[in-house]
N, C-alpha and C. Protein backbone atom coordinates (compact mmCIF):
# COMPACT_ATOMS: atom_id res chain seq x y z
N UNK A 1 97.55 116.71 103.29
CA UNK A 1 96.43 115.75 102.89
C UNK A 1 96.20 115.54 101.64
N UNK A 2 95.82 114.33 101.39
CA UNK A 2 95.57 114.11 99.82
C UNK A 2 93.99 113.82 99.57
N UNK A 3 93.46 114.33 98.36
CA UNK A 3 92.14 114.50 98.26
C UNK A 3 91.96 113.38 97.47
N UNK A 4 90.83 112.76 97.29
CA UNK A 4 90.49 111.50 96.39
C UNK A 4 89.36 112.02 95.46
N UNK A 5 89.44 111.61 93.96
CA UNK A 5 88.71 111.81 92.96
C UNK A 5 88.17 110.40 92.44
N UNK A 6 86.76 110.62 92.40
CA UNK A 6 85.97 109.62 91.61
C UNK A 6 85.43 110.07 90.35
N UNK A 7 85.66 109.63 89.14
CA UNK A 7 84.91 110.21 87.97
C UNK A 7 83.90 109.17 88.09
N UNK A 8 82.60 109.80 87.62
CA UNK A 8 81.22 109.20 87.77
C UNK A 8 80.35 109.35 86.48
N UNK A 9 79.97 108.28 85.70
CA UNK A 9 79.22 108.23 84.58
C UNK A 9 77.85 107.75 85.13
N UNK A 10 77.06 107.23 83.98
CA UNK A 10 75.81 106.76 84.04
C UNK A 10 75.68 105.30 84.05
N UNK A 11 76.82 104.48 83.92
CA UNK A 11 76.73 103.10 83.86
C UNK A 11 76.47 102.36 84.82
N UNK A 12 76.17 102.71 86.03
CA UNK A 12 75.87 101.85 87.30
C UNK A 12 74.47 100.97 86.97
N UNK A 13 74.71 99.64 87.25
CA UNK A 13 73.58 98.75 87.15
C UNK A 13 72.84 98.39 88.55
N UNK A 14 73.21 99.62 89.68
CA UNK A 14 72.90 99.18 91.18
C UNK A 14 72.74 100.43 91.76
N UNK A 15 72.18 101.49 90.87
CA UNK A 15 71.97 102.79 91.44
C UNK A 15 73.21 103.51 92.09
N UNK A 16 74.38 103.20 91.91
CA UNK A 16 75.55 103.81 92.18
C UNK A 16 75.81 103.43 93.60
N UNK A 17 75.32 102.10 94.14
CA UNK A 17 75.61 101.67 95.46
C UNK A 17 76.98 101.07 95.68
N UNK A 18 77.63 100.80 94.55
CA UNK A 18 79.15 100.51 94.38
C UNK A 18 79.84 101.49 94.80
N UNK A 19 79.54 102.87 94.38
CA UNK A 19 80.28 103.78 94.80
C UNK A 19 79.99 104.14 96.30
N UNK A 20 78.70 103.99 96.88
CA UNK A 20 78.40 104.19 98.18
C UNK A 20 79.43 103.23 99.11
N UNK A 21 79.64 101.96 98.69
CA UNK A 21 80.20 101.12 99.42
C UNK A 21 81.71 101.32 99.18
N UNK A 22 82.22 101.94 97.88
CA UNK A 22 83.48 102.10 97.85
C UNK A 22 84.14 103.14 98.76
N UNK A 23 83.10 104.16 98.89
CA UNK A 23 83.50 105.38 99.86
C UNK A 23 83.62 104.92 101.26
N UNK A 24 82.52 104.06 101.68
CA UNK A 24 82.64 103.38 103.02
C UNK A 24 83.89 102.47 103.25
N UNK A 25 84.33 102.00 102.28
CA UNK A 25 85.63 101.23 102.24
C UNK A 25 86.62 102.25 102.54
N UNK A 26 86.87 103.25 101.89
CA UNK A 26 87.68 104.43 102.27
C UNK A 26 87.65 104.96 103.69
N UNK A 27 86.50 105.27 103.94
CA UNK A 27 86.32 105.66 105.34
C UNK A 27 86.68 104.73 106.35
N UNK A 28 86.48 103.40 106.22
CA UNK A 28 86.88 102.23 106.99
C UNK A 28 88.43 101.97 107.12
N UNK A 29 89.10 101.87 105.79
CA UNK A 29 90.49 101.44 105.93
C UNK A 29 91.44 102.58 105.35
N UNK A 30 91.24 103.50 104.88
CA UNK A 30 92.40 104.30 104.38
C UNK A 30 92.39 105.58 105.49
N UNK A 31 93.83 105.80 105.60
CA UNK A 31 94.34 106.97 106.32
C UNK A 31 95.07 108.20 105.34
N UNK A 32 95.05 108.99 105.83
CA UNK A 32 95.95 110.19 105.28
C UNK A 32 95.34 111.01 104.05
N UNK A 33 93.78 110.96 104.01
CA UNK A 33 93.05 111.72 102.85
C UNK A 33 92.09 112.65 103.39
N UNK A 34 91.93 113.80 102.60
CA UNK A 34 91.27 114.85 103.16
C UNK A 34 89.65 114.98 102.63
N UNK A 35 89.37 115.37 101.30
CA UNK A 35 88.01 115.19 100.95
C UNK A 35 88.01 114.39 99.61
N UNK A 36 86.75 113.88 99.40
CA UNK A 36 86.30 113.01 98.33
C UNK A 36 85.37 113.90 97.29
N UNK A 37 86.14 113.95 95.87
CA UNK A 37 85.33 114.78 94.90
C UNK A 37 84.68 113.62 94.00
N UNK A 38 83.60 113.83 93.58
CA UNK A 38 82.85 113.21 92.58
C UNK A 38 82.72 114.06 91.43
N UNK A 39 83.54 113.58 90.26
CA UNK A 39 83.33 114.52 89.04
C UNK A 39 82.47 113.75 87.89
N UNK A 40 81.52 114.47 87.46
CA UNK A 40 80.58 113.94 86.59
C UNK A 40 79.16 114.04 87.11
N UNK A 41 78.57 112.77 86.87
CA UNK A 41 77.20 112.48 87.53
C UNK A 41 76.97 112.67 89.15
N UNK A 42 75.88 113.04 89.45
CA UNK A 42 75.42 112.96 90.86
C UNK A 42 75.16 111.52 91.13
N UNK A 43 75.70 111.19 92.23
CA UNK A 43 75.29 109.38 92.53
C UNK A 43 74.03 109.27 93.02
N UNK A 44 73.24 110.38 93.22
CA UNK A 44 71.83 110.05 93.60
C UNK A 44 71.55 110.07 95.31
N UNK A 45 72.69 110.30 95.88
CA UNK A 45 72.48 109.94 97.48
C UNK A 45 73.21 111.10 97.91
N UNK A 46 73.04 111.51 99.24
CA UNK A 46 74.07 112.37 99.91
C UNK A 46 75.07 111.86 100.53
N UNK A 47 76.10 112.52 100.93
CA UNK A 47 77.13 112.12 101.77
C UNK A 47 78.38 112.82 102.09
N UNK A 48 79.34 112.72 102.40
CA UNK A 48 80.43 113.42 102.83
C UNK A 48 81.45 113.37 101.74
N UNK A 49 80.83 114.23 100.72
CA UNK A 49 81.73 114.29 99.39
C UNK A 49 81.36 115.65 98.78
N UNK A 50 82.28 116.02 97.89
CA UNK A 50 82.00 117.42 96.88
C UNK A 50 81.74 116.96 95.77
N UNK A 51 80.59 117.40 95.12
CA UNK A 51 80.27 116.93 93.75
C UNK A 51 80.58 118.05 92.89
N UNK A 52 81.25 117.67 91.60
CA UNK A 52 81.36 118.44 90.64
C UNK A 52 80.76 118.09 89.12
N UNK A 53 79.73 118.95 88.90
CA UNK A 53 79.04 118.28 87.66
C UNK A 53 79.86 118.56 86.40
N UNK A 54 80.16 117.25 85.44
CA UNK A 54 80.84 117.55 84.39
C UNK A 54 80.18 116.43 83.33
N UNK A 55 79.86 116.86 82.19
CA UNK A 55 79.00 115.98 81.06
C UNK A 55 79.92 115.00 80.44
N UNK A 56 79.49 113.92 80.03
CA UNK A 56 80.20 113.05 79.01
C UNK A 56 80.31 113.68 77.75
N UNK A 57 81.22 113.39 76.81
CA UNK A 57 81.21 113.62 75.47
C UNK A 57 81.56 112.66 74.66
N UNK A 58 81.91 111.49 75.07
CA UNK A 58 82.49 110.27 74.06
C UNK A 58 82.42 109.19 74.70
N UNK A 59 83.56 108.38 74.33
CA UNK A 59 83.71 107.00 74.98
C UNK A 59 84.09 106.87 76.32
N UNK A 60 84.10 105.74 76.82
CA UNK A 60 84.16 105.65 78.27
C UNK A 60 85.65 106.20 78.85
N UNK A 61 86.65 105.70 78.00
CA UNK A 61 87.93 106.23 78.57
C UNK A 61 88.40 107.60 78.25
N UNK A 62 87.51 108.22 77.22
CA UNK A 62 87.64 109.61 77.18
C UNK A 62 86.88 110.40 78.12
N UNK A 63 85.82 109.92 78.50
CA UNK A 63 84.98 110.46 79.65
C UNK A 63 85.96 110.51 81.04
N UNK A 64 86.68 109.32 81.24
CA UNK A 64 87.42 109.32 82.40
C UNK A 64 88.58 110.26 82.27
N UNK A 65 89.08 110.18 81.32
CA UNK A 65 90.12 111.40 80.94
C UNK A 65 89.65 113.14 81.30
N UNK A 66 88.57 113.11 80.50
CA UNK A 66 87.97 114.32 80.75
C UNK A 66 87.65 114.94 82.09
N UNK A 67 87.12 113.82 82.83
CA UNK A 67 86.93 114.08 84.25
C UNK A 67 88.00 114.25 85.22
N UNK A 68 89.13 113.43 84.91
CA UNK A 68 90.08 113.64 85.64
C UNK A 68 90.95 114.83 85.23
N UNK A 69 90.98 115.26 83.98
CA UNK A 69 91.62 116.73 83.65
C UNK A 69 90.77 117.94 84.44
N UNK A 70 89.40 117.71 84.41
CA UNK A 70 88.61 118.62 85.04
C UNK A 70 89.17 118.67 86.52
N UNK A 71 89.11 117.66 87.17
CA UNK A 71 89.83 117.65 88.62
C UNK A 71 91.02 118.35 88.81
N UNK A 72 91.84 118.24 87.84
CA UNK A 72 93.36 118.92 87.84
C UNK A 72 92.98 120.64 87.92
N UNK A 73 91.87 120.90 87.37
CA UNK A 73 91.68 122.43 87.32
C UNK A 73 91.06 122.62 88.51
N UNK A 74 90.64 122.13 89.54
CA UNK A 74 90.12 122.79 90.79
C UNK A 74 91.23 123.00 91.47
N UNK A 75 91.18 124.42 92.01
CA UNK A 75 92.29 124.90 92.72
C UNK A 75 92.40 124.36 94.21
N UNK A 76 91.15 124.17 94.87
CA UNK A 76 91.29 123.51 96.02
C UNK A 76 91.76 122.03 96.45
N UNK A 77 91.79 121.40 95.11
CA UNK A 77 92.05 119.85 95.25
C UNK A 77 93.75 119.91 95.42
N UNK A 78 94.02 118.77 96.48
CA UNK A 78 95.48 118.76 96.63
C UNK A 78 96.19 118.47 95.37
N UNK A 79 97.62 118.94 95.40
CA UNK A 79 98.34 118.72 94.18
C UNK A 79 98.51 117.19 93.84
N UNK A 80 98.68 116.45 94.78
CA UNK A 80 98.92 115.05 94.55
C UNK A 80 97.24 114.47 94.89
N UNK A 81 96.63 113.79 94.00
CA UNK A 81 95.39 113.03 94.60
C UNK A 81 95.25 111.69 94.22
N UNK A 82 94.27 110.98 94.94
CA UNK A 82 94.26 109.56 94.81
C UNK A 82 93.13 109.32 93.82
N UNK A 83 93.44 108.82 92.68
CA UNK A 83 92.42 108.44 91.64
C UNK A 83 91.53 107.14 92.06
N UNK A 84 90.27 107.26 92.11
CA UNK A 84 89.42 105.89 92.46
C UNK A 84 88.38 105.63 91.53
N UNK A 85 88.10 104.38 91.15
CA UNK A 85 86.96 104.10 90.45
C UNK A 85 85.75 103.71 91.54
N UNK A 86 84.51 103.69 90.95
CA UNK A 86 83.55 103.54 91.97
C UNK A 86 83.42 101.89 92.07
N UNK A 87 84.14 101.13 91.33
CA UNK A 87 83.91 99.54 91.76
C UNK A 87 85.23 99.10 92.32
N UNK A 88 85.90 100.01 93.07
CA UNK A 88 87.22 99.57 93.65
C UNK A 88 86.71 99.77 95.42
N UNK A 89 87.52 98.56 96.10
CA UNK A 89 87.10 98.85 97.44
C UNK A 89 88.50 98.57 98.24
N UNK A 90 88.98 99.06 99.28
CA UNK A 90 89.79 98.94 100.21
C UNK A 90 89.39 97.87 101.03
N UNK A 91 90.08 96.85 101.25
CA UNK A 91 89.86 95.76 102.23
C UNK A 91 90.84 95.42 103.39
N UNK A 92 91.95 96.34 103.59
CA UNK A 92 92.79 96.16 104.64
C UNK A 92 93.15 97.39 105.03
N UNK A 93 93.79 97.90 106.09
CA UNK A 93 94.15 99.37 106.36
C UNK A 93 95.36 99.72 105.50
N UNK A 94 95.26 101.09 105.05
CA UNK A 94 96.26 101.44 104.16
C UNK A 94 96.36 102.97 104.19
N UNK A 95 97.52 103.68 104.15
CA UNK A 95 97.82 104.95 104.14
C UNK A 95 98.03 105.42 102.81
N UNK A 96 97.25 106.44 102.40
CA UNK A 96 97.70 106.99 101.12
C UNK A 96 99.06 107.13 100.80
N UNK A 97 99.91 107.46 101.56
CA UNK A 97 101.19 107.69 101.19
C UNK A 97 102.16 106.58 100.61
N UNK A 98 101.53 105.16 100.94
CA UNK A 98 102.02 103.97 100.73
C UNK A 98 101.42 103.30 99.39
N UNK A 99 100.38 104.00 98.84
CA UNK A 99 99.55 103.30 97.93
C UNK A 99 100.86 103.42 96.41
N UNK A 100 101.06 102.13 96.06
CA UNK A 100 102.15 102.09 95.00
C UNK A 100 101.84 102.54 93.52
N UNK A 101 102.74 102.82 92.77
CA UNK A 101 102.34 103.06 91.24
C UNK A 101 102.21 101.72 90.66
N UNK A 102 101.15 101.06 90.61
CA UNK A 102 100.91 99.85 90.04
C UNK A 102 100.92 99.58 88.70
N UNK A 103 101.57 98.47 88.27
CA UNK A 103 101.23 98.20 86.66
C UNK A 103 100.93 96.69 86.65
N UNK A 104 100.43 96.18 86.00
CA UNK A 104 99.92 94.57 85.76
C UNK A 104 100.54 93.92 84.67
N UNK A 105 101.36 94.56 83.92
CA UNK A 105 101.77 93.63 82.88
C UNK A 105 102.41 94.79 81.74
N UNK A 106 102.28 94.16 80.64
CA UNK A 106 102.92 95.09 79.23
C UNK A 106 101.60 95.14 78.34
N UNK A 107 101.51 96.24 77.91
CA UNK A 107 100.41 96.54 77.01
C UNK A 107 100.23 95.55 75.75
N UNK A 108 101.56 95.30 75.18
CA UNK A 108 101.41 94.41 73.99
C UNK A 108 101.02 92.97 74.31
N UNK A 109 100.93 92.77 75.56
CA UNK A 109 100.52 91.39 75.80
C UNK A 109 99.14 91.58 75.78
N UNK A 110 98.62 92.39 77.11
CA UNK A 110 97.37 92.34 77.49
C UNK A 110 96.30 92.78 76.14
N UNK A 111 96.76 93.61 75.22
CA UNK A 111 95.81 93.79 74.18
C UNK A 111 95.58 92.91 73.25
N UNK A 112 96.15 91.87 73.18
CA UNK A 112 95.73 90.51 72.52
C UNK A 112 94.98 89.65 73.36
N UNK A 113 94.88 89.84 74.59
CA UNK A 113 94.06 88.85 75.59
C UNK A 113 92.75 89.44 75.80
N UNK A 114 92.78 90.49 76.10
CA UNK A 114 91.56 91.38 76.68
C UNK A 114 90.28 90.82 75.80
N UNK A 115 89.14 90.43 76.45
CA UNK A 115 88.00 89.86 75.78
C UNK A 115 87.14 91.05 75.12
N UNK A 116 87.08 92.26 75.69
CA UNK A 116 86.11 93.32 75.12
C UNK A 116 86.63 94.01 74.03
N UNK A 117 85.89 93.91 72.99
CA UNK A 117 86.70 94.52 71.72
C UNK A 117 86.89 95.92 71.80
N UNK A 118 86.09 96.91 72.44
CA UNK A 118 86.27 98.30 72.58
C UNK A 118 87.54 98.70 73.34
N UNK A 119 87.66 97.88 74.52
CA UNK A 119 89.03 98.05 75.50
C UNK A 119 90.26 97.53 74.67
N UNK A 120 89.93 96.58 73.85
CA UNK A 120 91.01 96.00 72.92
C UNK A 120 91.60 97.05 72.12
N UNK A 121 90.53 98.09 71.59
CA UNK A 121 91.00 99.06 70.79
C UNK A 121 91.59 100.10 71.71
N UNK A 122 91.12 100.23 72.83
CA UNK A 122 91.83 101.52 73.92
C UNK A 122 93.25 101.12 73.98
N UNK A 123 93.58 99.64 74.32
CA UNK A 123 94.92 99.37 74.74
C UNK A 123 95.80 99.50 73.57
N UNK A 124 95.21 99.11 72.48
CA UNK A 124 95.91 99.24 71.07
C UNK A 124 96.54 100.66 70.82
N UNK A 125 95.27 101.46 70.93
CA UNK A 125 95.86 102.92 70.80
C UNK A 125 96.89 103.35 71.69
N UNK A 126 96.82 102.93 72.82
CA UNK A 126 97.83 103.33 74.00
C UNK A 126 99.14 102.69 73.52
N UNK A 127 99.37 101.63 73.27
CA UNK A 127 100.51 101.23 72.81
C UNK A 127 101.08 101.64 71.64
N UNK A 128 100.30 101.91 70.78
CA UNK A 128 101.15 102.63 69.53
C UNK A 128 101.46 104.05 69.71
N UNK A 129 100.68 104.73 70.48
CA UNK A 129 100.89 106.00 70.78
C UNK A 129 102.18 106.16 71.55
N UNK A 130 102.37 105.08 72.70
CA UNK A 130 103.57 105.31 73.49
C UNK A 130 104.85 104.62 72.57
N UNK A 131 104.72 103.80 71.70
CA UNK A 131 105.83 103.31 70.99
C UNK A 131 106.23 104.60 70.00
N UNK A 132 105.30 105.02 69.51
CA UNK A 132 105.63 106.02 68.41
C UNK A 132 106.60 107.21 69.39
N UNK A 133 106.47 107.25 70.44
CA UNK A 133 107.14 108.35 71.24
C UNK A 133 108.50 107.64 71.95
N UNK A 134 108.83 106.45 71.73
CA UNK A 134 109.88 105.62 72.33
C UNK A 134 109.58 105.69 73.81
N UNK A 135 108.40 105.71 74.21
CA UNK A 135 108.20 105.45 75.69
C UNK A 135 107.80 103.95 76.26
N UNK A 136 107.97 103.74 77.21
CA UNK A 136 107.70 102.66 78.01
C UNK A 136 106.25 101.95 77.68
N UNK A 137 105.93 100.77 77.63
CA UNK A 137 104.67 100.20 77.16
C UNK A 137 104.06 99.47 78.44
N UNK A 138 104.40 99.97 79.68
CA UNK A 138 103.94 98.92 80.87
C UNK A 138 102.25 99.26 80.91
N UNK A 139 101.41 98.20 81.47
CA UNK A 139 99.94 98.34 81.55
C UNK A 139 99.75 98.83 82.95
N UNK A 140 99.40 100.28 83.09
CA UNK A 140 99.18 100.67 84.44
C UNK A 140 97.62 100.69 84.75
N UNK A 141 96.98 100.15 83.75
CA UNK A 141 95.61 100.30 84.05
C UNK A 141 94.68 98.97 84.70
N UNK A 142 95.19 98.58 85.67
CA UNK A 142 94.75 97.55 86.52
C UNK A 142 93.63 98.33 87.38
N UNK A 143 92.83 97.45 88.18
CA UNK A 143 91.70 97.96 88.79
C UNK A 143 92.31 98.14 90.36
N UNK A 144 93.02 99.08 90.45
CA UNK A 144 93.71 99.81 91.36
C UNK A 144 93.73 101.12 91.71
N UNK A 145 93.87 101.70 92.88
CA UNK A 145 93.72 103.09 93.15
C UNK A 145 95.17 103.53 92.95
N UNK A 146 95.24 104.96 92.38
CA UNK A 146 96.82 105.20 91.85
C UNK A 146 96.78 106.78 92.19
N UNK A 147 97.92 107.28 92.36
CA UNK A 147 98.04 108.62 92.78
C UNK A 147 98.55 109.60 91.38
N UNK A 148 97.85 110.53 91.21
CA UNK A 148 98.38 111.51 90.24
C UNK A 148 98.76 112.61 90.67
N UNK A 149 99.69 113.51 89.96
CA UNK A 149 99.96 114.83 90.35
C UNK A 149 99.17 115.78 89.32
N UNK A 150 98.62 116.89 89.72
CA UNK A 150 97.64 117.76 88.88
C UNK A 150 98.34 118.23 87.81
N UNK A 151 99.69 118.90 88.16
CA UNK A 151 100.40 119.48 87.09
C UNK A 151 101.00 118.81 86.10
N UNK A 152 101.52 117.58 86.53
CA UNK A 152 101.85 116.54 85.63
C UNK A 152 100.86 115.89 84.74
N UNK A 153 99.90 115.55 85.39
CA UNK A 153 98.91 115.02 84.64
C UNK A 153 98.43 116.01 83.40
N UNK A 154 98.22 117.18 83.66
CA UNK A 154 97.80 117.95 82.57
C UNK A 154 99.02 118.16 81.57
N UNK A 155 100.16 118.27 82.06
CA UNK A 155 101.38 118.66 80.96
C UNK A 155 101.55 117.07 80.22
N UNK A 156 101.57 116.07 80.77
CA UNK A 156 101.76 114.88 80.11
C UNK A 156 100.63 114.35 79.17
N UNK A 157 99.43 114.41 79.42
CA UNK A 157 98.12 113.94 78.69
C UNK A 157 97.87 114.75 77.44
N UNK A 158 97.87 116.04 77.59
CA UNK A 158 97.51 116.99 76.71
C UNK A 158 98.39 117.06 75.43
N UNK A 159 99.47 116.03 75.67
CA UNK A 159 100.39 116.00 74.29
C UNK A 159 99.86 114.89 73.23
N UNK A 160 98.75 114.17 73.89
CA UNK A 160 98.22 112.98 72.82
C UNK A 160 96.80 113.53 72.60
N UNK A 161 96.50 112.91 71.16
CA UNK A 161 95.34 113.35 70.37
C UNK A 161 94.15 112.47 71.02
N UNK A 162 93.31 112.94 71.92
CA UNK A 162 92.25 112.28 72.56
C UNK A 162 90.96 112.17 71.63
N UNK A 163 91.02 112.78 70.48
CA UNK A 163 90.03 112.51 69.46
C UNK A 163 89.98 111.18 68.79
N UNK A 164 91.09 110.38 69.05
CA UNK A 164 90.99 108.86 68.34
C UNK A 164 89.82 108.14 69.11
N UNK A 165 89.37 107.13 67.98
CA UNK A 165 87.97 106.45 68.65
C UNK A 165 88.48 105.68 69.78
N UNK A 166 87.73 105.64 70.76
CA UNK A 166 87.88 105.10 71.86
C UNK A 166 89.13 105.39 72.83
N UNK A 167 89.68 106.36 72.47
CA UNK A 167 90.84 107.22 73.10
C UNK A 167 91.92 106.33 73.66
N UNK A 168 92.58 106.54 74.98
CA UNK A 168 93.48 105.88 75.37
C UNK A 168 93.20 105.24 76.68
N UNK A 169 94.12 104.47 77.36
CA UNK A 169 94.20 103.96 78.61
C UNK A 169 94.78 104.92 79.68
N UNK A 170 94.10 105.88 80.35
CA UNK A 170 94.68 107.02 80.88
C UNK A 170 95.86 106.89 81.88
N UNK A 171 95.67 106.03 82.70
CA UNK A 171 96.91 105.60 83.66
C UNK A 171 98.10 105.25 83.06
N UNK A 172 97.97 104.51 81.97
CA UNK A 172 99.13 103.97 81.19
C UNK A 172 99.83 105.23 80.46
N UNK A 173 98.94 105.95 79.95
CA UNK A 173 99.43 107.35 79.18
C UNK A 173 100.37 108.29 80.30
N UNK A 174 99.88 108.40 81.33
CA UNK A 174 100.43 109.11 82.51
C UNK A 174 101.64 108.62 82.97
N UNK A 175 101.90 107.27 83.27
CA UNK A 175 102.92 106.70 84.04
C UNK A 175 103.80 106.57 83.11
N UNK A 176 103.60 106.01 81.87
CA UNK A 176 104.70 105.52 81.00
C UNK A 176 105.31 107.22 80.51
N UNK A 177 104.60 108.10 80.31
CA UNK A 177 105.21 109.40 79.60
C UNK A 177 106.01 109.76 80.69
N UNK A 178 105.77 109.54 81.84
CA UNK A 178 106.82 110.23 83.11
C UNK A 178 108.00 109.05 83.29
N UNK A 179 107.89 107.94 82.50
CA UNK A 179 108.79 107.05 82.71
C UNK A 179 108.99 106.43 84.17
N UNK A 180 107.87 106.31 84.84
CA UNK A 180 107.74 105.89 86.08
C UNK A 180 108.01 104.37 86.24
N UNK A 181 108.74 103.87 86.91
CA UNK A 181 109.19 102.45 86.90
C UNK A 181 107.89 101.68 87.47
N UNK A 182 107.25 101.89 88.51
CA UNK A 182 106.01 101.31 88.96
C UNK A 182 106.55 100.03 89.60
N UNK A 183 105.44 99.52 90.35
CA UNK A 183 105.59 98.07 91.09
C UNK A 183 104.59 97.24 90.45
N UNK A 184 105.08 95.96 90.05
CA UNK A 184 104.25 95.16 89.29
C UNK A 184 103.27 94.40 90.21
N UNK A 185 102.04 94.52 89.87
CA UNK A 185 100.97 93.90 91.06
C UNK A 185 100.01 93.01 90.45
N UNK A 186 99.32 92.20 91.22
CA UNK A 186 98.47 91.01 90.43
C UNK A 186 97.01 91.91 90.54
N UNK A 187 96.24 92.05 89.51
CA UNK A 187 95.01 92.52 89.49
C UNK A 187 93.83 91.64 89.71
N UNK A 188 92.73 92.30 90.43
CA UNK A 188 91.70 91.29 90.86
C UNK A 188 90.52 92.10 90.59
N UNK A 189 89.47 91.82 89.62
CA UNK A 189 88.38 92.23 89.46
C UNK A 189 87.50 91.09 89.28
N UNK A 190 86.60 90.86 90.31
CA UNK A 190 85.79 89.81 90.50
C UNK A 190 84.56 89.82 89.46
N UNK A 191 84.85 89.37 88.43
CA UNK A 191 83.90 89.56 87.13
C UNK A 191 82.90 88.36 87.12
N UNK A 192 82.79 87.41 87.95
CA UNK A 192 81.91 86.54 87.80
C UNK A 192 81.25 86.10 89.31
N UNK A 193 80.10 85.23 89.14
CA UNK A 193 79.92 84.85 90.42
C UNK A 193 80.85 84.05 91.39
N UNK A 194 81.22 84.47 92.75
CA UNK A 194 81.90 83.86 93.67
C UNK A 194 81.12 83.55 94.84
N UNK A 195 81.38 82.66 95.52
CA UNK A 195 80.84 82.32 96.77
C UNK A 195 81.67 82.52 97.98
N UNK A 196 83.03 82.49 97.81
CA UNK A 196 84.00 82.68 99.15
C UNK A 196 84.88 83.79 98.83
N UNK A 197 84.10 85.00 98.84
CA UNK A 197 84.83 86.28 98.62
C UNK A 197 85.90 86.63 99.65
N UNK A 198 85.78 86.22 100.80
CA UNK A 198 86.88 86.49 101.87
C UNK A 198 88.09 85.71 101.33
N UNK A 199 87.92 84.51 100.82
CA UNK A 199 89.12 83.86 100.58
C UNK A 199 89.94 84.55 99.32
N UNK A 200 88.99 85.08 98.52
CA UNK A 200 89.67 85.56 97.27
C UNK A 200 90.38 86.83 97.50
N UNK A 201 90.09 87.79 98.69
CA UNK A 201 90.68 88.89 99.08
C UNK A 201 91.55 88.87 100.37
N UNK A 202 91.93 87.61 100.76
CA UNK A 202 92.61 87.40 101.96
C UNK A 202 93.96 87.99 101.96
N UNK A 203 94.62 88.09 100.91
CA UNK A 203 96.01 88.65 100.60
C UNK A 203 96.20 89.90 100.09
N UNK A 204 95.01 90.71 100.05
CA UNK A 204 94.87 91.93 99.25
C UNK A 204 94.81 93.12 99.89
N UNK A 205 95.01 94.27 99.62
CA UNK A 205 94.62 95.37 100.22
C UNK A 205 93.40 96.17 99.43
N UNK A 206 93.26 95.76 98.37
CA UNK A 206 91.83 96.35 97.32
C UNK A 206 91.52 95.37 96.48
N UNK A 207 90.29 95.40 96.15
CA UNK A 207 89.99 94.52 94.97
C UNK A 207 88.69 95.42 94.24
N UNK A 208 88.29 94.91 93.02
CA UNK A 208 87.41 95.42 92.18
C UNK A 208 86.10 94.48 92.02
N UNK A 209 85.11 94.90 91.51
CA UNK A 209 83.96 94.16 90.92
C UNK A 209 83.57 94.48 89.61
N UNK A 210 83.07 93.51 88.77
CA UNK A 210 82.46 93.94 87.68
C UNK A 210 80.99 93.60 87.57
N UNK A 211 80.00 93.91 86.82
CA UNK A 211 78.59 93.80 86.86
C UNK A 211 78.27 92.24 87.03
N UNK A 212 79.00 91.38 86.37
CA UNK A 212 78.55 89.86 86.57
C UNK A 212 79.05 89.32 87.73
N UNK A 213 79.86 90.04 88.49
CA UNK A 213 80.43 89.68 89.88
C UNK A 213 79.61 90.26 91.12
N UNK A 214 78.36 90.98 90.60
CA UNK A 214 77.80 91.76 91.44
C UNK A 214 76.34 91.09 91.91
N UNK A 215 76.74 89.80 92.36
CA UNK A 215 75.56 89.04 92.96
C UNK A 215 75.08 89.24 94.23
N UNK A 216 73.98 88.64 94.50
CA UNK A 216 73.66 88.75 95.94
C UNK A 216 74.38 88.34 96.92
N UNK A 217 75.35 87.62 96.72
CA UNK A 217 76.44 87.17 97.82
C UNK A 217 77.47 88.32 97.74
N UNK A 218 77.70 88.87 96.78
CA UNK A 218 78.60 90.09 96.73
C UNK A 218 77.98 91.23 97.49
N UNK A 219 76.77 91.54 97.31
CA UNK A 219 75.84 92.66 97.92
C UNK A 219 75.85 92.41 99.33
N UNK A 220 75.62 91.30 99.73
CA UNK A 220 75.55 90.87 101.05
C UNK A 220 77.07 91.15 101.68
N UNK A 221 77.99 90.85 101.09
CA UNK A 221 79.43 90.70 101.59
C UNK A 221 79.84 92.48 101.88
N UNK A 222 79.40 93.32 100.77
CA UNK A 222 79.79 94.57 100.88
C UNK A 222 78.94 95.31 102.42
N UNK A 223 77.67 94.84 102.26
CA UNK A 223 76.88 95.09 103.26
C UNK A 223 77.49 94.82 104.88
N UNK A 224 77.72 93.64 104.84
CA UNK A 224 78.36 93.35 106.19
C UNK A 224 79.59 93.81 106.42
N UNK A 225 80.49 94.10 105.25
CA UNK A 225 81.99 94.52 105.60
C UNK A 225 81.89 95.87 105.89
N UNK A 226 81.27 96.70 105.32
CA UNK A 226 81.28 98.31 105.36
C UNK A 226 80.11 98.87 106.11
N UNK A 227 79.05 98.13 106.21
CA UNK A 227 78.08 98.91 106.95
C UNK A 227 78.27 98.65 108.70
N UNK A 228 79.33 99.18 109.06
CA UNK A 228 79.14 99.11 110.72
C UNK A 228 79.60 100.54 111.33
């Protein structure tokens, strides 16, 4: 059985209720998992999860790396584990063993089109670090769950200098270092107000939301979909 890891910081604008509904989506739609671990901040509510406190020490992507690495040091955690973010939701039945190694394009394309300046630097750092090692430059950092291996994660990622400003895109470092081909996917992060959410996610097995997409319509949709 595969365990699930959520890294959690202090950035929620909704008192971590997005994490609460993400875990409900796991319970409703995902098969083949065992325990859920939350690494970092406590979400502020009780539930069927194991909390491992871990402090932030830097930029967002460095914190994600640190917490994922910490998860790899937990002896009880399954060797292969599912990495989840608190703003990702399953919306159709899925078994852990069928979750693909998803990439959404190439780093040298996305780093010029992404709007957020700090994340542009993250992608740029990642691109140059991979190119300097003659590694592939696929962008695995979409808003999709993905499977890591504990030993491979530690072995591959520790070869990089995580002290660079804004660090790296963790998934892309891991999968490209292992030269995993992956499966190209279409990313979906609902980052603006939307009224017909079922239509947006009709052909998907998961989706993600951003702060600007977390409207009353979205909150109502999450409640009606997962609170049963």
